Tab-separated table of C-alpha atoms in Angstrom:
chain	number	residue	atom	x	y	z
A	1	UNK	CA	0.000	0.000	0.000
A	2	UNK	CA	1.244	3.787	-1.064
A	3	UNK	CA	1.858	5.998	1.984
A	4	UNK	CA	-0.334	9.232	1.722
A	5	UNK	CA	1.402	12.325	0.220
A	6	UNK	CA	0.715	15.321	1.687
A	7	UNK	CA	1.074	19.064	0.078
A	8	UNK	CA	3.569	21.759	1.786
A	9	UNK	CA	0.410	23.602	2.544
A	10	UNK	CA	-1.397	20.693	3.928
A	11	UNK	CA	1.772	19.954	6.371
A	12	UNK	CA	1.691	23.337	7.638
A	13	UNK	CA	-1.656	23.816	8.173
A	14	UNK	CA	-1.496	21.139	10.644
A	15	UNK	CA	1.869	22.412	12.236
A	16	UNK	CA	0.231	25.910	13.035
A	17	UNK	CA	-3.440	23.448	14.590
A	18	UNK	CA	-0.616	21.537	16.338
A	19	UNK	CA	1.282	24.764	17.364
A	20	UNK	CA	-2.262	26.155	18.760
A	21	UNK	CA	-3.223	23.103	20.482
A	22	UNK	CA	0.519	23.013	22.366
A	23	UNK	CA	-0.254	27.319	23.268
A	24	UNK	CA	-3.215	26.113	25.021
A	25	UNK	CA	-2.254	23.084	26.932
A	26	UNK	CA	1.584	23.577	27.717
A	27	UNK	CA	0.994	26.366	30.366
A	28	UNK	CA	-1.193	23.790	31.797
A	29	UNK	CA	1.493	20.939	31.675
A	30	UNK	CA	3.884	23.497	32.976
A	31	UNK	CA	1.702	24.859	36.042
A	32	UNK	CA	0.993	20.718	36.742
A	33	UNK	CA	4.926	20.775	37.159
A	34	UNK	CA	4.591	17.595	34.309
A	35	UNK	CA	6.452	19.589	31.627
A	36	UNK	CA	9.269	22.518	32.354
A	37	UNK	CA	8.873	25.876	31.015
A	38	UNK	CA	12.691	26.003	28.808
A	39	UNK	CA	11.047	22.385	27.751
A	40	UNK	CA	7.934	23.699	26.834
A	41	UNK	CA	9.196	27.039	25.189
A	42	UNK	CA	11.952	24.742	23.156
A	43	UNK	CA	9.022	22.741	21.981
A	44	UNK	CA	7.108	25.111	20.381
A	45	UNK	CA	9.831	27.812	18.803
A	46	UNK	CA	11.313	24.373	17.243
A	47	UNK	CA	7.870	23.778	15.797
A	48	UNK	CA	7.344	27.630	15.060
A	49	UNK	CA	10.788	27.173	12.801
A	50	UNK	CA	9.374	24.072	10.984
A	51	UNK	CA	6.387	26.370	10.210
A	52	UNK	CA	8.141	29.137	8.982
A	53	UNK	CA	10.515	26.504	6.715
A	54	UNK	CA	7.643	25.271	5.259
A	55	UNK	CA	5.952	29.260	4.606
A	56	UNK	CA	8.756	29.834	2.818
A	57	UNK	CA	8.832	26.952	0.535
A	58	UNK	CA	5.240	27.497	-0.428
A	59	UNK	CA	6.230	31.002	-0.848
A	60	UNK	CA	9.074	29.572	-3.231
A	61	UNK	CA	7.116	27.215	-5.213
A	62	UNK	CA	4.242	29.982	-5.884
A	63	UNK	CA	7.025	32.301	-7.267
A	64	UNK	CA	8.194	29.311	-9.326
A	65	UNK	CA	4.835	28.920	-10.547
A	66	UNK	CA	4.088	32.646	-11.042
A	67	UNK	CA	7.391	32.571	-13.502
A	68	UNK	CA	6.655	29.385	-15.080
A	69	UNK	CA	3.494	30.789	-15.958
A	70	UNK	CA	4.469	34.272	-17.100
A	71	UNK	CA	7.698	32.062	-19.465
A	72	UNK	CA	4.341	30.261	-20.458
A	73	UNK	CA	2.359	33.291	-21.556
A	74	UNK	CA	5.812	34.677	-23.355
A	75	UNK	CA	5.832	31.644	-25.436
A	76	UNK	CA	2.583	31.277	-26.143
A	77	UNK	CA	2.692	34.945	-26.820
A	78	UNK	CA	5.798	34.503	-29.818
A	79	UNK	CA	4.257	31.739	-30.797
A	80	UNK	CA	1.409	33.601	-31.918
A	81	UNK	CA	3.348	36.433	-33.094
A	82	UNK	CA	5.758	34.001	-35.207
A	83	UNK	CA	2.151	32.485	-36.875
A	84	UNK	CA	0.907	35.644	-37.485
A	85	UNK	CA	4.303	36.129	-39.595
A	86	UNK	CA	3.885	33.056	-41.207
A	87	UNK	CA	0.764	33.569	-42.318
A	88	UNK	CA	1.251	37.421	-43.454
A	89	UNK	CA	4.112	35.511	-45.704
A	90	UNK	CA	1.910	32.716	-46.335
A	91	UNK	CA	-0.679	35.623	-47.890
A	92	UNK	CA	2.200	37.776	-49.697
A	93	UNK	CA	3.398	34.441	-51.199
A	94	UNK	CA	-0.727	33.764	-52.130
A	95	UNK	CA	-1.236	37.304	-53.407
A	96	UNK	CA	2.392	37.298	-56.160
A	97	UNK	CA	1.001	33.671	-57.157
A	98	UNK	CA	-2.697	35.186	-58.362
A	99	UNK	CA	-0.987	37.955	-59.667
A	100	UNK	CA	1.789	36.131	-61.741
A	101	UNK	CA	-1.363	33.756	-62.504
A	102	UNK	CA	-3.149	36.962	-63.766
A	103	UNK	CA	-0.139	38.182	-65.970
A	104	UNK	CA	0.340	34.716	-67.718
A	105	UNK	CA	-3.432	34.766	-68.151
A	106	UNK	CA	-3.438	38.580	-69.868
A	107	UNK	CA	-0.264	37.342	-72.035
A	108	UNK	CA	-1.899	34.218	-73.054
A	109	UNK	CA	-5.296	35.814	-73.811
A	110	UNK	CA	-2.852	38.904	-75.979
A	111	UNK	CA	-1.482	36.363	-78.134
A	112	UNK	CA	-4.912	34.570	-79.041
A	113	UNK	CA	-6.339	38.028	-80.052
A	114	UNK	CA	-3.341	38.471	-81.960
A	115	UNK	CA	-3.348	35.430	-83.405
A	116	UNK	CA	-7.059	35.926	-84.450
A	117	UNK	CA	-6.165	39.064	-85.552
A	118	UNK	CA	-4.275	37.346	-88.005
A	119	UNK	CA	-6.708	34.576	-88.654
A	120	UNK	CA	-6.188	33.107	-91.943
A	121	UNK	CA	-7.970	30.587	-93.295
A	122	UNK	CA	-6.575	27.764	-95.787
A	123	UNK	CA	-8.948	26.177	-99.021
A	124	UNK	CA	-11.151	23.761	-97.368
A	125	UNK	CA	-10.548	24.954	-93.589
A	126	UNK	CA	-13.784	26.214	-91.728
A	127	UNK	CA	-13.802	29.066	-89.201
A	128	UNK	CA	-13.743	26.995	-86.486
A	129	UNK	CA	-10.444	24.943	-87.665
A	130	UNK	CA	-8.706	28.329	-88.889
A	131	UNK	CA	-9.785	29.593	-84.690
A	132	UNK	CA	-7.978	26.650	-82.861
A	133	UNK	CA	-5.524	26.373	-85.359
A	134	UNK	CA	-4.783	30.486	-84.142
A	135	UNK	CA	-5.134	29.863	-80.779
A	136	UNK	CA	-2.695	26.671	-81.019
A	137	UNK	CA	-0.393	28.908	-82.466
A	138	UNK	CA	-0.593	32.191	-79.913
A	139	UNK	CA	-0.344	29.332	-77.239
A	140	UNK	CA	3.163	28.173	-78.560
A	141	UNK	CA	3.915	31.442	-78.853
A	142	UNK	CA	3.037	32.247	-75.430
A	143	UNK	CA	5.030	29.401	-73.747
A	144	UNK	CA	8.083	30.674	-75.844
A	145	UNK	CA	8.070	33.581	-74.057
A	146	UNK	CA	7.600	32.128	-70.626
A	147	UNK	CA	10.813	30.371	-71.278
């Protein structure tokens, strides 16, 4: 079976009931002549030090909490800041993609026209063969220029 654990605050809750109950019967015990006053006074200022050892360890671990948390909130805090980068760079990368997008587009779409412009049409070809025959043509001519 596990022994109980106990928290600091716990321990020296019941030191300062145990230091109370000891105030209250001790000058008894003393007056009875069953306990001597140095006794009695050694007692209790050794149980006073315990409580003031454990005060300050539970002031301790609250100020190592209080930083751990604040080193929490800091990180948490770039964190954030270092995804709101990445996604204003995620955006800027977005926004030059649509607009490269948009330029290859407006090329493309200049070198059909011109190619209609300059629609000929060969015996025996109909409109519609002489059209994708143009806009085969302003397409090759567009990838040329995109490499």
């Amino acid at each position: 079976m596990t022994a109980p654990t106990f928290t600091r605050a716990e321990k020296l809750a019941e030191l300062r009931r145990e230091l109370r109950q000891r105030e209250n019967v001790y000058p008894r015990l003393v007056l009875s002549g069953r306990l001597k006053q140095e006794k009695a006074d050694r007692q209790i200022a050794i149980l006073e030090a315990i409580a003031a050892d454990y005060a300050e360890a539970i002031d301790a671990d609250e100020a190592a909490a209080a930083k751990a948390a604040e080193e929490a909130q800091a990180r948490a805090v770039e964190a954030e800041r270092q995804h709101a980068a990445e996604q204003r760079r995620q955006e800027a990368a977005e926004q030059l993609r649509r607009e490269q997008n948009a330029r290859v587009r407006s090329k493309a779409r200049a070198a059909i026209v011109a190619a209609l412009n300059g629609l000929t049409m060969r015996p025996g070809q109909t409109q519609a063969e002489a059209t994708a025959d143009a806009i085969m043509a302003g397409a090759v001519r567009h990838v040329r220029l995109l490499l």
